[in-house]
Coordinates of C-alpha atoms (C1' of nucleotides) in Angstrom, one line a residue:
Chain A
X14 CA 168.1 29.7 176.0
X15 CA 166.6 26.4 174.9
X16 CA 164.1 26.6 172.1
X17 CA 160.9 25.4 173.8
X18 CA 159.3 24.8 170.4
X19 CA 162.0 22.2 169.6
X20 CA 161.4 20.4 172.9
X21 CA 157.6 20.4 172.3
X22 CA 158.1 18.9 169.1
X23 CA 160.5 16.2 170.3
X24 CA 158.2 15.4 173.1
X25 CA 155.2 15.2 170.6
X26 CA 157.1 12.8 168.4
X27 CA 157.0 10.1 171.3
X28 CA 154.6 8.7 173.5
X29 CA 156.8 9.4 176.5
X30 CA 160.1 11.4 177.0
X31 CA 162.2 11.1 179.9
X32 CA 164.2 14.0 181.4
X33 CA 167.4 12.2 180.7
X34 CA 166.5 12.0 177.0
X35 CA 166.0 15.8 177.0
X36 CA 169.3 16.3 178.5
X37 CA 171.0 14.2 176.0
X38 CA 169.2 15.5 173.0
X39 CA 169.5 19.1 173.7
X40 CA 172.8 19.1 175.7
X41 CA 171.3 20.8 178.7
X42 CA 171.3 20.0 182.6
X43 CA 168.5 18.1 184.3
X44 CA 167.6 21.4 186.1
X45 CA 167.0 23.1 182.9
X46 CA 165.2 20.2 181.4
X47 CA 162.8 20.3 184.3
X48 CA 162.3 24.0 184.1
X49 CA 161.4 23.8 180.4
X50 CA 159.1 20.8 181.3
X51 CA 157.5 22.9 184.0
X52 CA 156.8 25.7 181.6
X53 CA 155.4 23.6 178.8
X54 CA 153.2 22.0 181.4
X55 CA 151.8 25.2 182.9
X56 CA 150.9 26.1 179.3
X57 CA 149.0 23.0 179.0
X58 CA 151.0 21.8 176.0
X59 CA 152.4 18.6 177.6
X60 CA 151.6 16.5 180.7
X61 CA 154.3 16.2 183.2
X62 CA 154.8 12.9 185.0
X63 CA 157.4 11.5 187.3
X64 CA 160.4 10.9 185.2
X65 CA 159.6 13.0 182.2
X66 CA 156.5 14.1 180.2
X67 CA 154.1 13.2 177.5
X68 CA 152.1 15.0 174.8
X69 CA 148.8 16.2 176.2
X70 CA 146.5 14.0 174.1
X71 CA 148.6 10.9 173.7
X72 CA 145.9 9.0 175.3
X73 CA 144.0 8.9 172.1
X74 CA 140.2 8.6 171.5
X75 CA 139.7 5.2 173.2
X76 CA 141.1 6.2 176.6
X77 CA 139.7 9.7 176.4
X78 CA 136.4 8.1 177.2
X79 CA 138.0 6.3 180.1
X80 CA 139.3 9.6 181.4
X81 CA 135.9 11.3 181.2
X82 CA 134.7 8.1 183.0
X83 CA 137.0 8.7 186.2
X84 CA 136.1 12.4 186.2
X85 CA 133.1 13.0 188.7
X86 CA 133.0 9.3 189.3
X87 CA 131.6 9.5 192.7
X88 CA 128.8 12.1 191.9
X89 CA 127.9 9.9 189.0
X90 CA 127.5 6.9 191.2
X91 CA 125.4 8.7 193.6
X92 CA 123.2 10.2 190.8
X93 CA 122.8 6.8 189.2
X94 CA 121.8 5.2 192.4
X95 CA 119.1 7.8 193.0
X96 CA 117.8 7.4 189.5
X97 CA 117.5 3.6 189.9
X98 CA 115.0 4.4 192.6
X99 CA 112.4 5.4 190.4
X100 CA 112.3 2.2 188.3
X101 CA 109.5 -0.2 189.2
X102 CA 109.6 -4.0 188.9
X103 CA 108.4 -5.5 185.6
X104 CA 108.9 -2.1 183.8
X105 CA 110.8 -1.4 180.6
X106 CA 113.6 1.1 180.7
X107 CA 115.8 2.6 177.9
X108 CA 119.3 3.6 178.7
X109 CA 120.9 5.9 176.2
X110 CA 124.9 6.1 176.0
X111 CA 126.9 8.1 178.3
X112 CA 129.1 7.3 181.1
X113 CA 126.8 8.2 183.9
X114 CA 124.0 6.2 182.6
X115 CA 126.3 3.2 182.8
X116 CA 126.7 3.6 186.3
X117 CA 122.9 2.5 186.7
X118 CA 123.8 -1.0 186.0
X119 CA 125.0 -2.1 189.4
X120 CA 121.8 -0.7 190.9
X121 CA 119.5 -2.5 188.5
X122 CA 121.2 -5.9 187.9
X123 CA 119.1 -7.7 190.3
X124 CA 115.8 -6.1 189.4
X125 CA 113.3 -8.0 187.1
X126 CA 113.1 -5.4 184.4
X127 CA 113.6 -5.1 180.7
X128 CA 116.5 -2.8 179.6
X129 CA 116.8 -1.5 176.0
X130 CA 120.0 0.1 175.2
X131 CA 122.5 1.3 172.5
X132 CA 125.5 1.1 174.7
X133 CA 128.1 -1.8 174.7
X134 CA 129.1 -0.7 178.1
X135 CA 125.6 -1.2 179.5
X136 CA 125.5 -4.4 177.8
X137 CA 128.7 -5.6 179.4
X138 CA 127.5 -4.2 182.7
X139 CA 124.2 -6.2 182.7
X140 CA 125.3 -9.3 180.6
X141 CA 125.4 -11.6 183.8
X142 CA 122.1 -10.3 185.2
X143 CA 119.7 -13.1 184.7
X144 CA 116.6 -11.2 185.9
X145 CA 117.2 -8.3 183.3
X146 CA 115.8 -8.9 179.7
X147 CA 118.4 -7.2 177.8
X148 CA 117.6 -5.8 174.4
X149 CA 120.3 -4.2 172.4
X150 CA 119.6 -1.7 169.6
X151 CA 121.4 -2.3 166.3
X152 CA 123.5 0.0 164.0
X153 CA 126.7 1.2 163.2
X154 CA 129.3 0.8 166.1
X155 CA 130.9 4.0 167.2
X156 CA 134.2 3.0 168.8
X157 CA 134.7 6.4 170.6
X158 CA 131.4 6.4 172.5
X159 CA 131.2 2.3 172.7
X160 CA 127.5 2.5 171.4
X161 CA 125.6 1.9 168.2
X162 CA 123.5 4.2 166.3
X163 CA 122.0 5.1 163.0
X164 CA 119.3 3.7 160.9
X165 CA 119.1 0.2 162.5
X166 CA 118.8 1.6 165.9
X167 CA 115.9 3.9 164.9
X168 CA 114.2 1.3 163.0
X169 CA 114.3 -1.1 165.9
X170 CA 112.6 1.6 168.1
X171 CA 109.5 1.7 166.0
X172 CA 108.1 -1.5 167.6
X173 CA 109.2 -0.5 171.2
X174 CA 107.6 1.2 174.2
X175 CA 109.2 1.9 177.4
X176 CA 108.2 3.1 180.9
X177 CA 111.3 5.2 181.6
X178 CA 114.1 6.6 179.4
X179 CA 117.4 7.5 181.0
X180 CA 119.9 9.6 179.0
X181 CA 123.2 11.4 179.7
X182 CA 124.0 14.8 178.6
X183 CA 127.2 16.6 177.6
X184 CA 125.6 19.9 178.7
X185 CA 122.6 21.5 179.6
X186 CA 121.2 25.1 180.4
X187 CA 117.8 26.7 180.6
X188 CA 118.0 28.2 177.0
X189 CA 118.8 25.2 174.8
X190 CA 117.8 22.3 177.1
X191 CA 120.1 19.3 177.0
X192 CA 122.7 18.5 174.5
X193 CA 125.3 16.0 173.6
X194 CA 128.4 15.8 171.4
X195 CA 126.9 12.7 169.8
X196 CA 125.4 13.3 166.5
X197 CA 122.8 10.6 167.0
X198 CA 120.2 13.2 167.7
X199 CA 117.3 11.3 165.9
X200 CA 117.9 8.3 168.2
X201 CA 117.2 10.6 171.4
X202 CA 114.1 11.9 169.8
X203 CA 112.7 8.6 168.9
X204 CA 113.5 7.3 172.4
X205 CA 111.7 10.3 174.0
X206 CA 108.7 9.8 171.8
X207 CA 108.5 6.2 172.8
X208 CA 108.9 6.5 176.5
X209 CA 106.4 7.5 179.2
X210 CA 108.9 9.4 181.2
X211 CA 112.2 11.0 180.3
X212 CA 115.0 11.4 182.8
X213 CA 118.5 13.1 182.3
X214 CA 121.4 12.0 184.4
X215 CA 124.1 14.9 184.5
X216 CA 126.4 16.0 187.1
X217 CA 126.4 19.7 188.0
X218 CA 129.6 20.4 186.0
X219 CA 127.5 20.0 182.9
X220 CA 125.6 23.1 183.5
X221 CA 126.0 25.8 181.1
X222 CA 128.2 23.7 179.0
X223 CA 126.9 22.6 175.7
X224 CA 127.3 19.8 173.2
X225 CA 127.0 20.0 169.5
X226 CA 123.4 18.9 169.2
X227 CA 120.4 19.4 171.3
X228 CA 118.9 16.0 172.2
X229 CA 115.8 17.3 174.4
X230 CA 114.2 20.4 175.2
X231 CA 113.3 21.3 178.7
X232 CA 109.6 20.6 178.0
X233 CA 110.5 17.0 177.1
X234 CA 112.1 16.0 180.3
X235 CA 110.4 15.1 183.5
X236 CA 113.4 14.3 185.7
X237 CA 116.9 15.7 186.2
X238 CA 119.1 13.8 188.3
X239 CA 122.2 15.9 189.3
X240 CA 124.4 16.7 192.4
X241 CA 124.2 19.2 195.1
X242 CA 126.8 21.4 193.1
X243 CA 123.9 22.6 190.8
X244 CA 123.5 26.4 190.6
X245 CA 120.4 27.3 192.6
X246 CA 119.0 29.5 189.7
X247 CA 119.4 26.7 187.4
X248 CA 117.4 24.5 189.6
X249 CA 114.6 27.2 189.8
X250 CA 114.6 27.4 186.0
X251 CA 114.3 23.7 185.6
X252 CA 111.6 23.4 188.0
X253 CA 109.6 26.3 186.4
X254 CA 109.5 24.1 183.4
X255 CA 108.1 21.4 185.5
X256 CA 111.2 19.3 185.6
X257 CA 111.6 17.4 189.0
X258 CA 115.2 18.1 189.9
X259 CA 116.6 15.4 192.0
X260 CA 119.8 16.2 194.0
X261 CA 122.2 13.4 194.9
X262 CA 124.5 13.7 197.9
Chain B
X26 CA 159.5 5.6 185.2
X27 CA 157.5 3.1 183.0
X28 CA 155.3 4.7 180.4
X29 CA 151.9 3.4 181.3
X30 CA 150.5 4.5 177.9
X31 CA 152.8 2.2 176.2
X32 CA 152.0 -0.6 178.5
X33 CA 148.2 0.2 177.9
X34 CA 148.6 0.1 174.1
X35 CA 150.5 -3.0 174.4
X36 CA 147.9 -4.8 176.5
X37 CA 145.1 -3.5 174.0
X38 CA 146.8 -4.9 171.1
X39 CA 146.4 -8.6 172.6
X40 CA 143.6 -10.5 174.0
X41 CA 145.6 -11.2 177.2
X42 CA 149.0 -10.2 178.5
X43 CA 150.8 -12.0 181.1
X44 CA 153.0 -10.3 183.7
X45 CA 156.0 -12.1 182.4
X46 CA 155.3 -10.6 178.8
X47 CA 155.3 -7.1 180.3
X48 CA 158.7 -7.7 182.1
X49 CA 160.3 -8.9 178.8
X50 CA 158.6 -6.3 176.7
X51 CA 159.5 -3.3 178.8
X52 CA 162.6 -4.5 180.7
X53 CA 161.1 -4.3 184.2
X54 CA 160.8 -6.5 187.3
X55 CA 157.6 -8.3 188.2
X56 CA 156.9 -6.0 191.0
X57 CA 156.9 -3.0 188.6
X58 CA 154.8 -4.8 186.1
X59 CA 152.3 -5.7 188.7
X60 CA 152.2 -2.1 190.0
X61 CA 151.6 -0.7 186.6
X62 CA 148.8 -3.3 186.1
X63 CA 147.2 -2.2 189.4
X64 CA 147.3 1.5 188.4
X65 CA 145.8 0.9 185.0
X66 CA 143.1 -1.5 186.7
X67 CA 142.2 1.1 189.3
X68 CA 141.8 3.6 186.4
X69 CA 139.4 1.2 184.8
X70 CA 141.7 0.9 181.7
X71 CA 142.5 -2.7 181.8
X72 CA 140.9 -5.8 183.6
X73 CA 143.4 -7.5 185.9
X74 CA 143.3 -11.3 186.2
X75 CA 145.5 -13.9 187.6
X76 CA 148.5 -14.1 185.7
X77 CA 148.1 -10.9 183.8
X78 CA 145.5 -8.4 182.3
X79 CA 143.3 -8.1 179.3
X80 CA 141.7 -5.1 177.7
X81 CA 138.5 -3.7 179.4
X82 CA 135.2 -4.8 178.4
X83 CA 136.3 -7.9 176.9
X84 CA 136.0 -9.3 180.4
X85 CA 133.8 -12.4 180.3
X86 CA 134.3 -13.3 176.8
X87 CA 138.0 -13.7 176.8
X88 CA 137.9 -16.5 179.4
X89 CA 134.9 -18.3 178.0
X90 CA 136.2 -17.5 174.5
X91 CA 139.5 -19.3 175.3
X92 CA 137.7 -22.2 177.0
X93 CA 135.5 -23.1 174.3
X94 CA 138.1 -22.5 171.8
X95 CA 140.5 -24.7 173.3
X96 CA 138.6 -27.6 171.7
X97 CA 139.5 -27.9 168.1
X98 CA 141.0 -24.5 168.3
X99 CA 143.8 -25.2 165.6
X100 CA 141.3 -26.5 163.2
X101 CA 139.0 -23.5 163.7
X102 CA 141.7 -21.1 163.2
X103 CA 143.0 -22.7 160.1
X104 CA 139.4 -22.9 158.8
X105 CA 138.7 -19.3 159.5
X106 CA 142.0 -18.2 157.9
X107 CA 141.0 -20.0 154.7
X108 CA 137.4 -18.5 154.7
X109 CA 138.7 -15.1 155.1
X110 CA 140.3 -15.6 151.8
X111 CA 137.2 -15.3 149.8
X112 CA 136.4 -11.7 151.2
X113 CA 137.1 -9.0 148.7
X114 CA 138.2 -5.5 149.8
X115 CA 135.1 -3.0 150.1
X116 CA 132.8 -5.8 150.4
X117 CA 130.0 -6.4 153.0
X118 CA 130.1 -9.6 155.1
X119 CA 127.7 -11.1 157.8
X120 CA 129.1 -13.1 160.5
X121 CA 126.6 -15.1 162.4
X122 CA 127.4 -16.4 165.8
X123 CA 129.6 -19.3 166.7
X124 CA 133.1 -19.6 168.0
X125 CA 134.5 -20.7 164.7
X126 CA 133.3 -17.6 162.8
X127 CA 134.7 -15.5 165.7
X128 CA 138.1 -16.8 164.6
X129 CA 137.7 -14.8 161.4
X130 CA 138.4 -11.6 163.2
X131 CA 142.1 -11.7 163.4
X132 CA 142.1 -12.3 159.6
X133 CA 139.9 -9.4 158.7
X134 CA 140.7 -6.6 161.1
X135 CA 143.0 -5.0 158.8
X136 CA 140.8 -5.3 155.8
X137 CA 138.6 -2.5 154.5
X138 CA 135.3 -4.1 154.7
X139 CA 131.9 -3.8 156.3
X140 CA 131.0 -6.3 158.8
X141 CA 127.4 -7.1 160.0
X142 CA 127.1 -9.3 163.1
X143 CA 124.7 -10.6 165.8
X144 CA 127.7 -11.6 167.8
X145 CA 129.1 -9.8 170.8
X146 CA 132.3 -11.9 170.5
X147 CA 132.8 -10.4 166.9
X148 CA 132.1 -7.0 168.2
X149 CA 134.9 -7.4 170.9
X150 CA 137.1 -8.9 168.2
X151 CA 136.9 -6.1 165.8
X152 CA 136.3 -3.3 168.0
X153 CA 139.7 -1.6 167.5
X154 CA 139.7 -2.2 163.8
X155 CA 139.5 1.4 162.3
X156 CA 139.3 0.0 158.7
X157 CA 136.1 -2.2 159.4
X158 CA 132.8 -0.6 159.5
X159 CA 131.0 -2.6 162.2
X160 CA 127.2 -2.8 162.2
X161 CA 125.6 -4.7 165.1
X162 CA 122.3 -6.2 164.6
X163 CA 119.9 -5.4 167.4
X164 CA 117.8 -7.7 169.5
X165 CA 117.2 -9.6 172.8
X166 CA 120.5 -10.4 174.3
X167 CA 121.3 -14.2 174.6
X168 CA 123.9 -14.5 177.4
X169 CA 124.8 -18.1 176.7
X170 CA 125.6 -17.5 173.0
X171 CA 126.6 -13.9 173.6
X172 CA 124.8 -12.8 170.7
X173 CA 121.5 -10.9 169.9
X174 CA 118.5 -12.0 168.1
X175 CA 114.7 -11.9 167.7
X176 CA 112.5 -9.4 166.3
X177 CA 114.9 -6.3 166.2
X178 CA 117.6 -8.4 164.5
X179 CA 115.2 -9.5 161.6
X180 CA 113.8 -6.0 161.3
X181 CA 117.3 -4.5 160.8
X182 CA 118.1 -6.9 158.1
X183 CA 115.4 -5.9 155.9
X184 CA 117.4 -3.0 154.6
X185 CA 120.7 -4.9 154.4
X186 CA 122.4 -6.7 151.6
X187 CA 125.7 -8.5 151.8
X188 CA 128.2 -10.1 149.6
X189 CA 129.2 -12.8 151.8
X190 CA 127.5 -14.7 154.8
X191 CA 129.5 -16.7 157.2
X192 CA 127.8 -19.0 159.7
X193 CA 128.9 -21.5 162.1
X194 CA 126.9 -24.7 162.7
X195 CA 126.4 -27.2 165.4
X196 CA 126.2 -30.0 163.1
X197 CA 125.7 -31.0 159.5
X198 CA 124.9 -34.0 157.4
X199 CA 123.6 -34.6 153.9
X200 CA 120.1 -35.4 155.0
X201 CA 119.0 -32.2 157.0
X202 CA 121.7 -29.9 156.1
X203 CA 123.1 -27.4 158.5
X204 CA 121.6 -27.0 162.1
X205 CA 122.3 -25.2 165.3
X206 CA 121.2 -25.4 168.9
X207 CA 120.2 -21.9 168.6
X208 CA 116.6 -21.1 168.2
X209 CA 117.0 -18.0 166.0
X210 CA 116.4 -19.9 162.8
X211 CA 114.6 -17.0 161.2
X212 CA 117.6 -15.0 161.5
X213 CA 119.7 -17.3 159.6
X214 CA 117.1 -17.5 157.0
X215 CA 116.9 -13.9 156.5
X216 CA 120.5 -13.6 156.3
X217 CA 120.9 -16.2 153.5
X218 CA 118.1 -14.4 151.6
X219 CA 119.9 -11.2 151.8
X220 CA 123.4 -12.4 150.9
X221 CA 125.1 -13.2 147.7
X222 CA 127.0 -16.3 148.8
X223 CA 126.5 -18.3 151.9
X224 CA 129.5 -20.0 153.6
X225 CA 129.4 -22.5 156.6
X226 CA 132.4 -22.8 158.9
X227 CA 132.4 -26.0 160.6
X228 CA 135.2 -28.4 161.7
X229 CA 134.9 -32.0 160.7
X230 CA 133.7 -33.1 164.3
X231 CA 130.4 -31.5 163.5
X232 CA 129.6 -34.0 160.7
X233 CA 126.7 -36.1 161.7
X234 CA 126.0 -34.2 164.7
X235 CA 122.8 -32.2 164.7
X236 CA 121.5 -29.2 166.5
X237 CA 117.8 -28.5 167.3
X238 CA 117.0 -26.5 164.3
X239 CA 118.0 -26.4 160.7
X240 CA 119.4 -23.2 159.6
X241 CA 120.2 -23.8 156.0
X242 CA 119.6 -26.6 153.6
X243 CA 122.4 -28.1 151.3
X244 CA 121.0 -26.1 148.3
X245 CA 121.4 -22.7 150.1
X246 CA 125.1 -23.0 150.8
X247 CA 128.0 -22.3 148.4
X248 CA 130.9 -22.9 150.5
X249 CA 131.6 -25.3 153.3
X250 CA 135.0 -24.6 155.0
X251 CA 136.1 -27.4 157.1
X252 CA 139.2 -29.5 158.0
X253 CA 141.0 -32.7 156.5
X254 CA 139.1 -34.9 159.0
X255 CA 135.8 -34.7 157.0
X256 CA 134.6 -38.1 155.8
X257 CA 135.2 -38.6 152.0
X258 CA 131.6 -39.7 151.4
X259 CA 130.3 -36.7 153.2
X260 CA 132.5 -34.6 151.0
X261 CA 131.2 -36.3 147.9
X262 CA 127.7 -35.7 149.1
X263 CA 128.2 -32.0 149.7
X264 CA 129.9 -31.5 146.3
X265 CA 126.9 -33.3 144.5
X266 CA 124.8 -30.4 145.9
X267 CA 127.1 -27.9 144.4
X268 CA 128.7 -26.9 147.7
X269 CA 132.3 -26.1 147.3
X270 CA 134.2 -28.1 150.1
X271 CA 137.2 -26.2 151.2
X272 CA 139.7 -28.2 153.3
X273 CA 141.9 -26.5 155.6
X274 CA 145.2 -28.1 156.8
Chain C
dT17 C1' 141.6 -34.5 197.8
dC18 C1' 146.3 -33.1 198.0
dG19 C1' 150.8 -31.3 196.4
dT20 C1' 153.3 -28.5 193.5
dA21 C1' 154.5 -24.5 190.8
dA22 C1' 153.3 -20.2 189.5
dA23 C1' 151.5 -15.8 190.6
dC24 C1' 150.4 -12.7 194.1
dG25 C1' 150.8 -8.9 197.9
dT26 C1' 153.7 -6.8 201.1
dT27 C1' 157.9 -4.9 202.9
dC28 C1' 162.2 -2.7 202.7
dA29 C1' 166.6 -0.8 201.0
dA30 C1' 168.7 1.0 196.9
dA31 C1' 168.1 3.8 193.0
dT32 C1' 166.4 7.4 190.7
dA33 C1' 163.9 11.8 190.2
dC34 C1' 162.4 15.9 192.3
dG35 C1' 162.2 20.8 194.0
dC36 C1' 164.7 24.6 195.9
dG37 C1' 168.4 27.8 196.8
dC38 C1' 172.5 29.7 195.2
dA39 C1' 176.5 30.4 192.4
dT40 C1' 177.8 31.2 187.7
dT41 C1' 177.2 32.1 183.0
dA42 C1' 174.8 34.5 179.0
dT43 C1' 172.5 38.6 177.0
dG44 C1' 171.5 43.2 176.1
dA45 C1' 171.2 48.2 177.2
dA46 C1' 173.6 52.4 179.0
Chain D
dT11 C1' 183.0 48.6 180.0
dT12 C1' 179.6 48.1 183.5
dC13 C1' 175.3 47.0 185.3
dA14 C1' 170.9 44.5 185.4
dT15 C1' 168.2 40.7 184.0
dA16 C1' 167.4 36.2 182.6
dA17 C1' 168.9 31.5 181.9
dT18 C1' 171.7 27.9 183.4
dG19 C1' 174.2 24.3 186.2
dC20 C1' 175.3 22.4 190.7
dG21 C1' 174.5 20.7 195.4
dC22 C1' 171.6 18.7 198.8
dG23 C1' 167.7 17.2 201.4
dT24 C1' 163.2 15.1 200.2
dA25 C1' 160.0 12.2 197.6
dT26 C1' 159.0 8.8 194.4
dT27 C1' 159.8 4.6 192.1
dT28 C1' 162.1 0.2 191.6
dG29 C1' 163.5 -4.6 192.4
dA30 C1' 164.5 -8.3 195.4
dA31 C1' 163.1 -11.2 199.2
dC32 C1' 159.7 -13.7 201.5
dG33 C1' 155.3 -15.5 203.2
dT34 C1' 150.7 -16.3 201.2
dT35 C1' 147.1 -17.5 197.7
dT36 C1' 145.7 -19.4 193.4
dA37 C1' 145.5 -22.6 189.6
dC38 C1' 146.1 -27.1 187.9
dG39 C1' 147.3 -31.9 187.6
dA40 C1' 148.1 -36.3 190.0

DNA sequence: TCGTAAACGTTCAAATACGCGCATTATGAA
DNA sequence: TTCATAATGCGCGTATTTGAACGTTTACGA
């Protein structure tokens, strides 16, 4: 019997371990190596690839963001497209963090509007748009979220007003409202204060999940843009709080 | 099986990686290198270009960065390297615009310091540096200079102090001092106010050229970092005003 | 503008890795 | 010892990945 813990340790030491390496290291046949790999994979302790395996989270923080990005990408694009529809020409909109909100960029790049954001991804998405006046909030750069936040960002907001605020969410439910893993809650609050309407963009997988911090209560949000996978009761609950639930398909 | 994570890491370490480099580094054929590149690109983890690939969201910058930099690049690097020498650990430095100032990034990315900047190029140059606390000033995005400026930037500065200010210059002479084509003069003034020392980085070709607006008088500057091509009389004139002229070679 | 060299994408055969079935080899209890 | 169970190793047909070949596109200098 091969000690699976030893194998796990060995794999975790490296970025990538080939089946061959395991054969050599533990003196086992390819079949056995593959079996062990299968077991560890089904336990979620490694990620199996053609040719071998890698530790589950070798991708690290930076790419973890990109993985989230590829998840539910189609829904996110559809949601963003619909949300862009409520933006009037010559209006001012705030785009707050989140991968879903970033997807708005392609749909507004030719509009004549002013965009205020804390997200470097939004900046990159709109940097070549001549019609868009792009205002970046300042603050400490958060390399995980690729956005800025903190004192400077809040300070900048004090002289700002906006017609629309679009924000993402790590999770939402009818009890707590909308939440995020991001700690910059005061930024969200200030933006809600300063905006005429507040919209949340969140695909249906976010329902009943929760982030660490509440960013907005149900009462503070006018629009929820989501996809058709949203639970019907959730939709009812949202609409009872006067949130317009917009379903992308 | 080539480990795509290793490839991704390798690419992220550099501004630009050629297909050939990947072949050599990982011992794979061009076909395979291109395939891996395609995969990473379709996952949105890198940006593919003719000849190779670069990390994501450095897209526009790197090319333009390299173009503008090809002019006097060697001098700029030497100047930046020398300037980085005056930065102490645990200090706070402001980096204001300009391609020369950007060249500081490689020389400070492993230092434990706080960097405040209005330049998106500096942001991109330091975004993977975990030791550097990176604070971005807010404001209207200027797509020509790839920096932010205006009301928000100045506002943010009101709660900031810094040990060193490094700024570029479009031109300088003994009559007007240092000037730029950039209109955000008040930002420069505020930064000078708030910093203990002010340094200008400008290669010798900038002497007797002038920008549209004066950013600093000779009296306000403590260090001028330039190259050996500087006119000797100019150097005397600067030193008479108590500017330490530092010559890179 | 044109020509050249590098880089590209595509195709295809060879190499490699895979999963599955089955025989063989440990392990442990009766 | 004997049997039952689990783990291992091998063979083989299948699937994936790889590298070389080749025609096309792109970048760059004359």
